[in-house]
Structure formats: structure tokens, C-alpha cells
CSV table of C-alpha atoms and ligand atoms in Angstrom, one decimal:
chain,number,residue,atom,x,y,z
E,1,UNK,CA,-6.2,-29.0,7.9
E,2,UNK,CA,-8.2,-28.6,4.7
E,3,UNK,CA,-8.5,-25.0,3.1
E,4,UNK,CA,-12.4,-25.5,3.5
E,5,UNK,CA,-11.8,-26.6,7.4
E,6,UNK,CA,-9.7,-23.2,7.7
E,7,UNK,CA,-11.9,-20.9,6.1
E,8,UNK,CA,-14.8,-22.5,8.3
E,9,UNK,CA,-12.3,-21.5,11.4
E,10,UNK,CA,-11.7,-18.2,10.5
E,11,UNK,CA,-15.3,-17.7,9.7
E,12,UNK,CA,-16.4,-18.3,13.2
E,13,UNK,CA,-13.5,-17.4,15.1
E,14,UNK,CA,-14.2,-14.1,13.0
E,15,UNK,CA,-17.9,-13.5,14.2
E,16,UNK,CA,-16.7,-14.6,17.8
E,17,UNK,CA,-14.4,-12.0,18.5
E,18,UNK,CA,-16.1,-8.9,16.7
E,19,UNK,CA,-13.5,-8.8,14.0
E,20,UNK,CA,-13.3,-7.9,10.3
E,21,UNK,CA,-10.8,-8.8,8.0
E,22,UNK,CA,-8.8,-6.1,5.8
E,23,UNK,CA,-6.7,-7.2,3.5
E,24,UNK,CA,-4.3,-5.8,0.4
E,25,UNK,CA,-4.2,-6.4,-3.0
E,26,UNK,CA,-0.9,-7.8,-2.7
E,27,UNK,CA,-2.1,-10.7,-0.5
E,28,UNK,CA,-2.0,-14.1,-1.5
E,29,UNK,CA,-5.4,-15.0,-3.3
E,30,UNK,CA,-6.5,-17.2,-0.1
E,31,UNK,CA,-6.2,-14.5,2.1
E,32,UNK,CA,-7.7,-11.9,-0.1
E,33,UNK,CA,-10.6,-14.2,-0.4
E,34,UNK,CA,-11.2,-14.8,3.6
E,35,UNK,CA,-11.2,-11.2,3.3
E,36,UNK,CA,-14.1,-8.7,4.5
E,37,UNK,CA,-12.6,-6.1,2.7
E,38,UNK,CA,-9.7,-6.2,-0.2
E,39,UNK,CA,-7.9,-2.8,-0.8
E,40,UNK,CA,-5.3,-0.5,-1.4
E,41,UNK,CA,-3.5,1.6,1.1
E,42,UNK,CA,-6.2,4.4,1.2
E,43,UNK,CA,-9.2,2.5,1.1
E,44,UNK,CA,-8.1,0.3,4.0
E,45,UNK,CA,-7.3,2.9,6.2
E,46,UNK,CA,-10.4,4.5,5.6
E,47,UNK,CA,-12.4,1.6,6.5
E,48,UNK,CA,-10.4,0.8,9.6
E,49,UNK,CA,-11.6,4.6,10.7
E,50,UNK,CA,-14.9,3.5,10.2
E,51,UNK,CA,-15.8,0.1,11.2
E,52,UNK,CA,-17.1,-1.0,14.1
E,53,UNK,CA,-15.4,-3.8,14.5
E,54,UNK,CA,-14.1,-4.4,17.8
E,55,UNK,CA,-10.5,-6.0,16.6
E,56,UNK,CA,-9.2,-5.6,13.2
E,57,UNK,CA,-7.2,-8.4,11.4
E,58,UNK,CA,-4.7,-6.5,8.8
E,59,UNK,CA,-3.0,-8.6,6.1
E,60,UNK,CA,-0.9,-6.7,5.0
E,61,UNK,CA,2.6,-4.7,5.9
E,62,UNK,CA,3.5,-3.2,9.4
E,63,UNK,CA,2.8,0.7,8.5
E,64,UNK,CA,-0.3,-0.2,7.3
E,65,UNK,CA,-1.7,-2.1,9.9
E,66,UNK,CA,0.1,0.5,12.1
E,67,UNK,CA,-2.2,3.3,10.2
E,68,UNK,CA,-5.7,1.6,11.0
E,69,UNK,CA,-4.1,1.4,14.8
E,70,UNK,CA,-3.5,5.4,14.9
E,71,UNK,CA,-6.7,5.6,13.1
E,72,UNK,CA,-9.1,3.4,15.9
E,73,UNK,CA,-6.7,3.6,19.3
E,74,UNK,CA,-9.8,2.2,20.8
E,75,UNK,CA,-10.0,-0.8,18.4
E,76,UNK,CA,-7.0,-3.5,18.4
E,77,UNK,CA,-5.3,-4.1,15.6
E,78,UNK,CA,-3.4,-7.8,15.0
E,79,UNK,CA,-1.3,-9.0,12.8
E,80,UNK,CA,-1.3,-12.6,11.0
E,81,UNK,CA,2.0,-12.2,11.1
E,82,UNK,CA,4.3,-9.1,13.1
E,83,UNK,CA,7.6,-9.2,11.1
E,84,UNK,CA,5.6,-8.4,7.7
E,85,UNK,CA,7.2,-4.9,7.0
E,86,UNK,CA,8.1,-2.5,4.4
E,87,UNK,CA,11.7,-2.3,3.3
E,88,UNK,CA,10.9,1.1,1.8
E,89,UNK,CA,9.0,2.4,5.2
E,90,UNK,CA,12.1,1.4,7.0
E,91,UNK,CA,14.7,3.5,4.8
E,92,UNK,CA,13.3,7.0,6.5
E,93,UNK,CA,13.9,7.0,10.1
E,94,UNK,CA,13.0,10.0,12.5
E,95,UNK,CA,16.9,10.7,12.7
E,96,UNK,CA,17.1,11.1,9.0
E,97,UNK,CA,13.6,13.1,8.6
E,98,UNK,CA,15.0,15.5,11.2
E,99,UNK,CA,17.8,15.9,9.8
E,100,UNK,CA,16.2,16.6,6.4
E,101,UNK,CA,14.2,19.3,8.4
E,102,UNK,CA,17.0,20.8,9.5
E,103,UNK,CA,18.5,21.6,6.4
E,104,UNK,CA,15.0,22.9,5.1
E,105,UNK,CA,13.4,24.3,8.1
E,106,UNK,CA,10.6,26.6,6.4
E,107,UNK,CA,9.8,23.4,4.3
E,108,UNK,CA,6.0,21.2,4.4
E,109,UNK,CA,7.0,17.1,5.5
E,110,UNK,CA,4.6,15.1,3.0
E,111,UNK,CA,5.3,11.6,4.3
E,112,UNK,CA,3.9,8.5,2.3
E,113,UNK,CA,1.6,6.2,4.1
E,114,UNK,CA,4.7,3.8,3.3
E,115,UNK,CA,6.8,4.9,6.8
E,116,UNK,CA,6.6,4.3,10.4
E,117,UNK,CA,4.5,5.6,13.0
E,118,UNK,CA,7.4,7.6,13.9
E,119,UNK,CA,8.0,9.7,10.8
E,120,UNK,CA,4.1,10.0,10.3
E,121,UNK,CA,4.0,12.0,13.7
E,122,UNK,CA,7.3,13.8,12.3
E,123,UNK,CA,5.3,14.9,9.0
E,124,UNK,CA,2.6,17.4,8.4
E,125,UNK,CA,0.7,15.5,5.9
E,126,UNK,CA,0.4,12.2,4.8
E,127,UNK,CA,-0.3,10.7,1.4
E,128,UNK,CA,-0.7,7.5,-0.4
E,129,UNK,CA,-0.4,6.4,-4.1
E,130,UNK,CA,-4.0,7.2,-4.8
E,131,UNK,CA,-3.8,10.5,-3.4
E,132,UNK,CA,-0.6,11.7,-3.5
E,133,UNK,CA,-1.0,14.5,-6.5
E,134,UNK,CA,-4.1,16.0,-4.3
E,135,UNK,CA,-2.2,16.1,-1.6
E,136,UNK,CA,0.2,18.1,-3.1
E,137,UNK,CA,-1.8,20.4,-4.7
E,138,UNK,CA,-3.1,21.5,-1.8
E,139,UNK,CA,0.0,22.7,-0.1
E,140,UNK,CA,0.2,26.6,-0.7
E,141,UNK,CA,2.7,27.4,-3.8
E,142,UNK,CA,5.3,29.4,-2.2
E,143,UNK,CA,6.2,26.7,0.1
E,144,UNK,CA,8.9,24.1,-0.3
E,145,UNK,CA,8.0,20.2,0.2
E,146,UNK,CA,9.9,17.8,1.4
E,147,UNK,CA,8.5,14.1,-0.1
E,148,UNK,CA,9.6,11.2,2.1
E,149,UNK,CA,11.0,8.4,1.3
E,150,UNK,CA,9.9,7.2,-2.4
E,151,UNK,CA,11.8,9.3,-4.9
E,152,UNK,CA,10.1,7.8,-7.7
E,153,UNK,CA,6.7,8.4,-6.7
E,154,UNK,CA,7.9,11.4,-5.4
E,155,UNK,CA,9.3,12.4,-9.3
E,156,UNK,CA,6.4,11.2,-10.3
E,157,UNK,CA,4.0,13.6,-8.4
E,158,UNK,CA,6.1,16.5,-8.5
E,159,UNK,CA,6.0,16.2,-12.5
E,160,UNK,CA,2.5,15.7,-12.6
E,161,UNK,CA,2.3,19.1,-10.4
E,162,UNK,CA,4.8,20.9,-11.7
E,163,UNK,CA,5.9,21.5,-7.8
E,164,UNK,CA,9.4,20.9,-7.4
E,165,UNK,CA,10.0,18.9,-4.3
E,166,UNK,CA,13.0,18.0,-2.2
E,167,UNK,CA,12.7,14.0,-2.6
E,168,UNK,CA,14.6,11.7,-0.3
E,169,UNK,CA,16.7,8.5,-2.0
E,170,UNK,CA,13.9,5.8,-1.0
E,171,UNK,CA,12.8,3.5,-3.1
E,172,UNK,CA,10.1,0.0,-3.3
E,173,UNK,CA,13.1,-3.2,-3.8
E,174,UNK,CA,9.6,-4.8,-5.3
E,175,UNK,CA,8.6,-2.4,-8.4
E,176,UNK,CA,12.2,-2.3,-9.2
E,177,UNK,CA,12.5,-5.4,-10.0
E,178,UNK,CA,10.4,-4.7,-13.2
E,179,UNK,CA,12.7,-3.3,-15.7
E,180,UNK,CA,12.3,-1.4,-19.1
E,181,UNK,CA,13.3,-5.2,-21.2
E,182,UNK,CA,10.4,-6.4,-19.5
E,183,UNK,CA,7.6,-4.1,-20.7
E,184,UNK,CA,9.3,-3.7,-24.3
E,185,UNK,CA,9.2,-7.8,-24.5
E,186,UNK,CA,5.5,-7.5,-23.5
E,187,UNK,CA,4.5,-5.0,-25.5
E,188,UNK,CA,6.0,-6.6,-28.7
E,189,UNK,CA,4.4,-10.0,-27.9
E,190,UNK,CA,0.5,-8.1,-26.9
E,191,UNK,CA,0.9,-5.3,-29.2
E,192,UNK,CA,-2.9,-4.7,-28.4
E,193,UNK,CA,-2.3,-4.9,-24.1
E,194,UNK,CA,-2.6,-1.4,-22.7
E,195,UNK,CA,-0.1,-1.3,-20.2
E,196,UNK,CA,-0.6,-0.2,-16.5
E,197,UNK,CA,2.3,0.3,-13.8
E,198,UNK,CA,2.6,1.7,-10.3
E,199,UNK,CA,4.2,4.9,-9.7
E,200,UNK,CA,7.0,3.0,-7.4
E,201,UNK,CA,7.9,1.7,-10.8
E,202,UNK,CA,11.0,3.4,-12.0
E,203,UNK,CA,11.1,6.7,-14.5
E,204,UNK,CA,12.0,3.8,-17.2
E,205,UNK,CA,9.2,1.9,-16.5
E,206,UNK,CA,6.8,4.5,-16.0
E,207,UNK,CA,7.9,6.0,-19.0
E,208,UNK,CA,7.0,2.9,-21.7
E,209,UNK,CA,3.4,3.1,-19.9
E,210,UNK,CA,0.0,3.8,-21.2
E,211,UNK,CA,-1.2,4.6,-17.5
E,212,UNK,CA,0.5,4.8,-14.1
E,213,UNK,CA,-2.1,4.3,-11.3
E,214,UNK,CA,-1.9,2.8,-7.4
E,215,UNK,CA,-3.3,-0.3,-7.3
E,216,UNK,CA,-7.1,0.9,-6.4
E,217,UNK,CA,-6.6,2.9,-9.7
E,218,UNK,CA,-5.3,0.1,-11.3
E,219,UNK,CA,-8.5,-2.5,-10.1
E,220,UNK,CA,-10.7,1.0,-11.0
E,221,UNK,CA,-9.3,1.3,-14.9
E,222,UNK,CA,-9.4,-2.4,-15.8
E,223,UNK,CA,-13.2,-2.7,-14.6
E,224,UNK,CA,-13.8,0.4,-17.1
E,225,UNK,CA,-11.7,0.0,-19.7
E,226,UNK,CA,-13.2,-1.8,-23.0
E,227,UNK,CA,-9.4,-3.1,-23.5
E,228,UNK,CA,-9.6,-6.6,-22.7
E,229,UNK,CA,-5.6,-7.2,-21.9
E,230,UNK,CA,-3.3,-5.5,-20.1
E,231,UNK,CA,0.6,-5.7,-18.7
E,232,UNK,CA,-0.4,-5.0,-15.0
E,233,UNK,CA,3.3,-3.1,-13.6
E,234,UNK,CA,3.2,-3.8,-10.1
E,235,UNK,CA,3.3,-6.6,-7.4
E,236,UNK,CA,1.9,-9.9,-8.8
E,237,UNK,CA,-0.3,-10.2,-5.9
E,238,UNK,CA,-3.1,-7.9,-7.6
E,239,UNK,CA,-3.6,-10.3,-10.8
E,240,UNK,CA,-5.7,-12.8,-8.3
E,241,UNK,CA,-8.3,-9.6,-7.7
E,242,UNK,CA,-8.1,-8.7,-11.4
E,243,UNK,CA,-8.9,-11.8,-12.7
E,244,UNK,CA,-11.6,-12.7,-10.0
E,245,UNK,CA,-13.6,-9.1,-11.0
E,246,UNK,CA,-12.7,-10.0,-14.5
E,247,UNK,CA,-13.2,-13.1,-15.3
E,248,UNK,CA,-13.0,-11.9,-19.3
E,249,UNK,CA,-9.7,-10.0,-19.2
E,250,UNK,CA,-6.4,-11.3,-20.0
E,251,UNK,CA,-3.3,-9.9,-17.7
E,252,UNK,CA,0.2,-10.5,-18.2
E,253,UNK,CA,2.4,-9.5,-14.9
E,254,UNK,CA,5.1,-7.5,-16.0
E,255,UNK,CA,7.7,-9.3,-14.3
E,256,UNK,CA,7.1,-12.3,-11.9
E,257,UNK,CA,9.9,-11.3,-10.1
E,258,UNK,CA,8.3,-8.6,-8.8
E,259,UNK,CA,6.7,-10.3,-5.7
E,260,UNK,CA,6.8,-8.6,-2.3
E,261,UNK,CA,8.0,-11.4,-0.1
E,262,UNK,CA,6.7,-9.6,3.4
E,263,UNK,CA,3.3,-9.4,1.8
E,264,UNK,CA,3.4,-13.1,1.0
E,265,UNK,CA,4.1,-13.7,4.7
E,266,UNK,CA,0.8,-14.0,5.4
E,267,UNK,CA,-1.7,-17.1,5.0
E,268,UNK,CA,-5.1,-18.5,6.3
E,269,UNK,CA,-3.0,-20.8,9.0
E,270,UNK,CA,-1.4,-17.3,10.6
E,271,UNK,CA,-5.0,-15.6,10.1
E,272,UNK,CA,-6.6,-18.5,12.0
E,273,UNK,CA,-3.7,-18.8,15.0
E,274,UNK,CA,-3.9,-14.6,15.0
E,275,UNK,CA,-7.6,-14.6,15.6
E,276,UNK,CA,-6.9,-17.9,18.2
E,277,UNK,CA,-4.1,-16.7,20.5
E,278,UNK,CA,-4.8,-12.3,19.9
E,279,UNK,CA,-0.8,-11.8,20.2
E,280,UNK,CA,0.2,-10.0,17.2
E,281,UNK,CA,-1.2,-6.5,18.6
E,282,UNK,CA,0.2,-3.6,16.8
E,283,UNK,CA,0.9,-1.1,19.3
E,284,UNK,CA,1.4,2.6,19.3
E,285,UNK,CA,2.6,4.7,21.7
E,286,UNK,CA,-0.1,7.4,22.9
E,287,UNK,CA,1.9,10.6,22.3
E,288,UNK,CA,3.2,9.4,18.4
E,289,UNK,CA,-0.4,7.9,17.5
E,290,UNK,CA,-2.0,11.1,18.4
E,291,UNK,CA,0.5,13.5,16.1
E,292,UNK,CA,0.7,10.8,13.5
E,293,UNK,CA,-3.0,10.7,13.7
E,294,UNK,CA,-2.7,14.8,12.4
E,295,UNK,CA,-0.5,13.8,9.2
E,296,UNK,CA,-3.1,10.9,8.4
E,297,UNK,CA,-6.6,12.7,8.7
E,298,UNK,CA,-4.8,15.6,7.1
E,299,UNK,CA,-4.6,13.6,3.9
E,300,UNK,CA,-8.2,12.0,4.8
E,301,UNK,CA,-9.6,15.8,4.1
E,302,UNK,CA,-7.6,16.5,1.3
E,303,UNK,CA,-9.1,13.4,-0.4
X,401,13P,P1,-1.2,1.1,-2.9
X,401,13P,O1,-1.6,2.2,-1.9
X,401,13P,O2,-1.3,1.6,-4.3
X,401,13P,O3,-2.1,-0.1,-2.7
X,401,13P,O4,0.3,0.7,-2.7
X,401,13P,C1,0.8,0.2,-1.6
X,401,13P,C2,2.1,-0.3,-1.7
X,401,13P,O5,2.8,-0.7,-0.8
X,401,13P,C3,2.7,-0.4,-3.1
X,401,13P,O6,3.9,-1.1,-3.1
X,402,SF4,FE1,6.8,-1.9,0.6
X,402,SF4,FE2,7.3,-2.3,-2.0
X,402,SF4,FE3,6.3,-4.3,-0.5
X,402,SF4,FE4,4.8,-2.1,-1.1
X,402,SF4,S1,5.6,-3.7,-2.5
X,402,SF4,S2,4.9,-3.1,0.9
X,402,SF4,S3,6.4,-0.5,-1.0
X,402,SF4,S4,8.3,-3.4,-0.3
């Protein structure tokens, strides 16, 4: 089938069923296009709480399709494709998070929206990329924090802070594949790039940066900023929405390597047979949805 004949599908099969389309800016281009909405992690959970939409397609990663399911119980949630997940969500499991709690008992659980349902309900507040510094900031200064699972985002914030935190040894397989050689090769070919990573990006990386933002930041600065190129630190996906909302700008990714193969899973076929067969629902169980519903409108306030 043509990528016209697709989109036409998805289009009607869309409006059929009462559905909206959220996807990442790590998605392929395609699907980012098909898209009703294109986000990061906090923007797309806060639409999810608010649309009306009767079933919501996520393309995206499990945890976060999992997120807009705690969010709207009453809504269902599908999946292009099911066995998109995290690597870095799966590295804290409520075993270890206990555990962690056990040795720091007195200690506040920041969890980032990168984990499972599971360790969400586990935490006491949730946090994503964009919000993570707010977050916290707001938890009272004589308390310790335990930051799960992303030590570099979690060295990131707690610098930023100045709150020392108790980080656990997660880390994103994807933003480690961009390494310091990279950005100094860059920034010696586009002297005049300002360079922009993610704050999964290591200390190295993050260190040889003008800016470290979460990809809403990243889409946010770009559109401001009267630089016109930049050495864009994160998952390649994002240089399609870059270049679309700038069609001036000129972005160098700073690695290609740095793809994230279980966003790439999804494509218009899988969006089309999702919103056909309404398989791939993303369940959560009552009692976890509703305590890891706490962690996540927790943050919602904070932010
Ligand atoms: P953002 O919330 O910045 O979009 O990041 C999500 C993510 O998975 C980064 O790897
Ligand atoms: Fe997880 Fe990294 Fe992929 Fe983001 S880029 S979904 S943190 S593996």
C-alpha cells in the first residue's frame, strides 16, 4: 500500500474509533507526521490526562504509553507495537527499588517517568527530563532522595540543585552512544553550531555542551534561538521535527549511532493494523495504576 493510501486509512480509521494520535519526538518522521500531537515525555502525558478521546494510539515506548494509561483508566490505550520498551525503564525493578528503600528508609523515591508502572506506584514522585530540577526543588531540604534509575540525569539534576542524591547505576544504551570525539569533531568542523544535548548524555558529553535540555527544551531553544546551526545530542529521531519547524536551520546529529531501535519499532503499517484489530491494549492493574497515578500527578503539580 502507498504511504498516501495509509495515511488515508489511518485518517478515517482514526475519526472512526474516537482516537487521537500521540506520538514522540523520537518517532520515525511518518509517524510523527500522522500524528495529532508530537511531544516529549511530559507534554504527552499531559495531553493524554486531558483529551477526550475515547482510545489513545501511543507511539512511542511501553512506560510511556503505560503513563497516559494510569493517567485516563477510563480511556484505552494501544500500542502500534507492544514489545517497544525502554532498556533504561527496565534496569529498576520493584525488587531493587525496595531494596534501595530499605537501606534508606527515611529517604523521598523520585522515580523518572522512564520506569515501569511498578516502580512508579513504589515512588513518591515522578519526574521527567523537562521537569526534573522542579521536582526536586520542591522536596523539603532536610530530606534525602533517592533518584531512580538514570544516574546521569540524576548527576545532572542533583548538580544543578546542589541536592545530593542517592542515584541508582541506570543509564539510556541510546545517549551513550554519543561520545566526547564526537562533539569535539563537530565542534571543530561548525565552529559557529551551538551545541545542544540531553541530560541522559554522559558527564563527558554534557560537559563540551552549550545547553543540555529534554527534547521539548531542545524543539523550544532552536525555535528561539537566532543561531541558525546546531549539534542536536540526543536520539536522531528529533532532527525530522527540527527541520520541519525550521525549515532555515541547519542540524548536525551528534552521532547517527545514537538511534533508539524500540522507538523505531513503530510505523504507519502497525499504526493502521493497531487502530484495525484494537489488540495492543496497555493494561494496568487497578491497585498499581491508582498509587502510580500519586507519583505522576505529584509531578503534574509541581510543574
Ligand atoms: P524526553 O522526556 O526529553 O522527551 O525524553 C524521553 C526519553 O526517553 C529520552 O531518551
Ligand atoms: Fe529509553 Fe533511551 Fe530509548 Fe529514551 S532513548 S526510550 S531512555 S532507551
Amino acid at each position: 500500500m502507498s504511504s498516501i493510501d495509509l495515511k488515508g486509512k489511518i485518517e478515517r480509521l482514526n475519526k472512526e474509533r474516537g482516537a487521537i494520535i500521540l506520538a514522540h519526538n523520537y518517532q520515525v518522521g511518518e509517524v510523527q507526521d500522522i500524528a495529532d500531537f508530537v511531544g516529549d515525555s511530559l507534554a504527552l502525558s499531559k495531553t493524554a490526562a486531558k483529551t477526550d478521546a475515547k482510545v489513545i494510539v501511543f507511539c512511542g515506548v511501553h512506560f510511556m504509553a503505560e503513563t497516559a494509561a494510569i493517567l485516563s483508566p477510563d480511556k484505552k490505550v494501544i500500542m502500534p507495537d507492544l514489545n517497544a520498551g525502554c532498556p533504561m525503564a527496565d534496569m529498576i525493578t520493584l525488587d531493587k527499588l525496595r531494596k534501595l528503600k530499605e537501606q534508606h528508609p527515611q529517604a523521598v523515591v523520585v522515580c523518572y517517568v522512564n520506569t515501569t508502572a511498578e516502580v512508579k506506584a513504589e515512588s513518591d514522585i515522578c519526574c521527567t527530563s523537562a521537569n526534573a530540577a522542579k521536582v526536586v526543588g520542591s522536596i523539603p531540604a532536610d530530606r534525602k532522595i533517592i533518584f531512580v534509575p538514570d544516574k546521569y540525569l540524576g548527576g545532572y539534576i542533583s548538580k544543578k540543585t546542589g541536592r545530593e542524591m542517592i542515584l541508582y547505576n541506570g543509564f539510556c544504551p541510546t545517549h551513550l552512544r554519543i561520545i566526547g570525539e564526537d562533539i569535539k569533531r563537530l565542534k571543530a568542523e561548525h565552529p559557529d553550531a551551538l551545541v545542544i544535548v540531553h541530560p541522559e548524555s554522559s558527564p563527558e558529553v554534557a560537559g563540551l555542551a552549550d545547553l543540555i535540555l529534554g527534547t521539548e527544551g531542545i524543539c523550544r531553544e532552536v525555535k528561539l534561538s537566532n543561531t541558525r546551526k546546531f549539534i542536536i545530542g540526543t536520539e536522531t529521531g528529533i532532527i525530522h521535527r527540527l527541520k520541519k519547524e525550521n525549515p532555515d536551520k541547519i542540524f548536525y546529529p551528534a552521532s547517527e549511532k545514537a538511534v533508539c531501535v524500540n522507538m523505531k519499532r513503530n510505523s504507519l503499517e502497525k499504526v493502521l493494523w493497531a487502530l484495525e484489530d484494537m489488540e495492543n491494549i496497555v493494561i494496568v492493574p487497578d491497585d498499581i495504576g491508582k498509587r502510580a497515578k500519586m507519583a505522576i500527578e505529584k509531578m503534574l503539580e509541581v510543574s
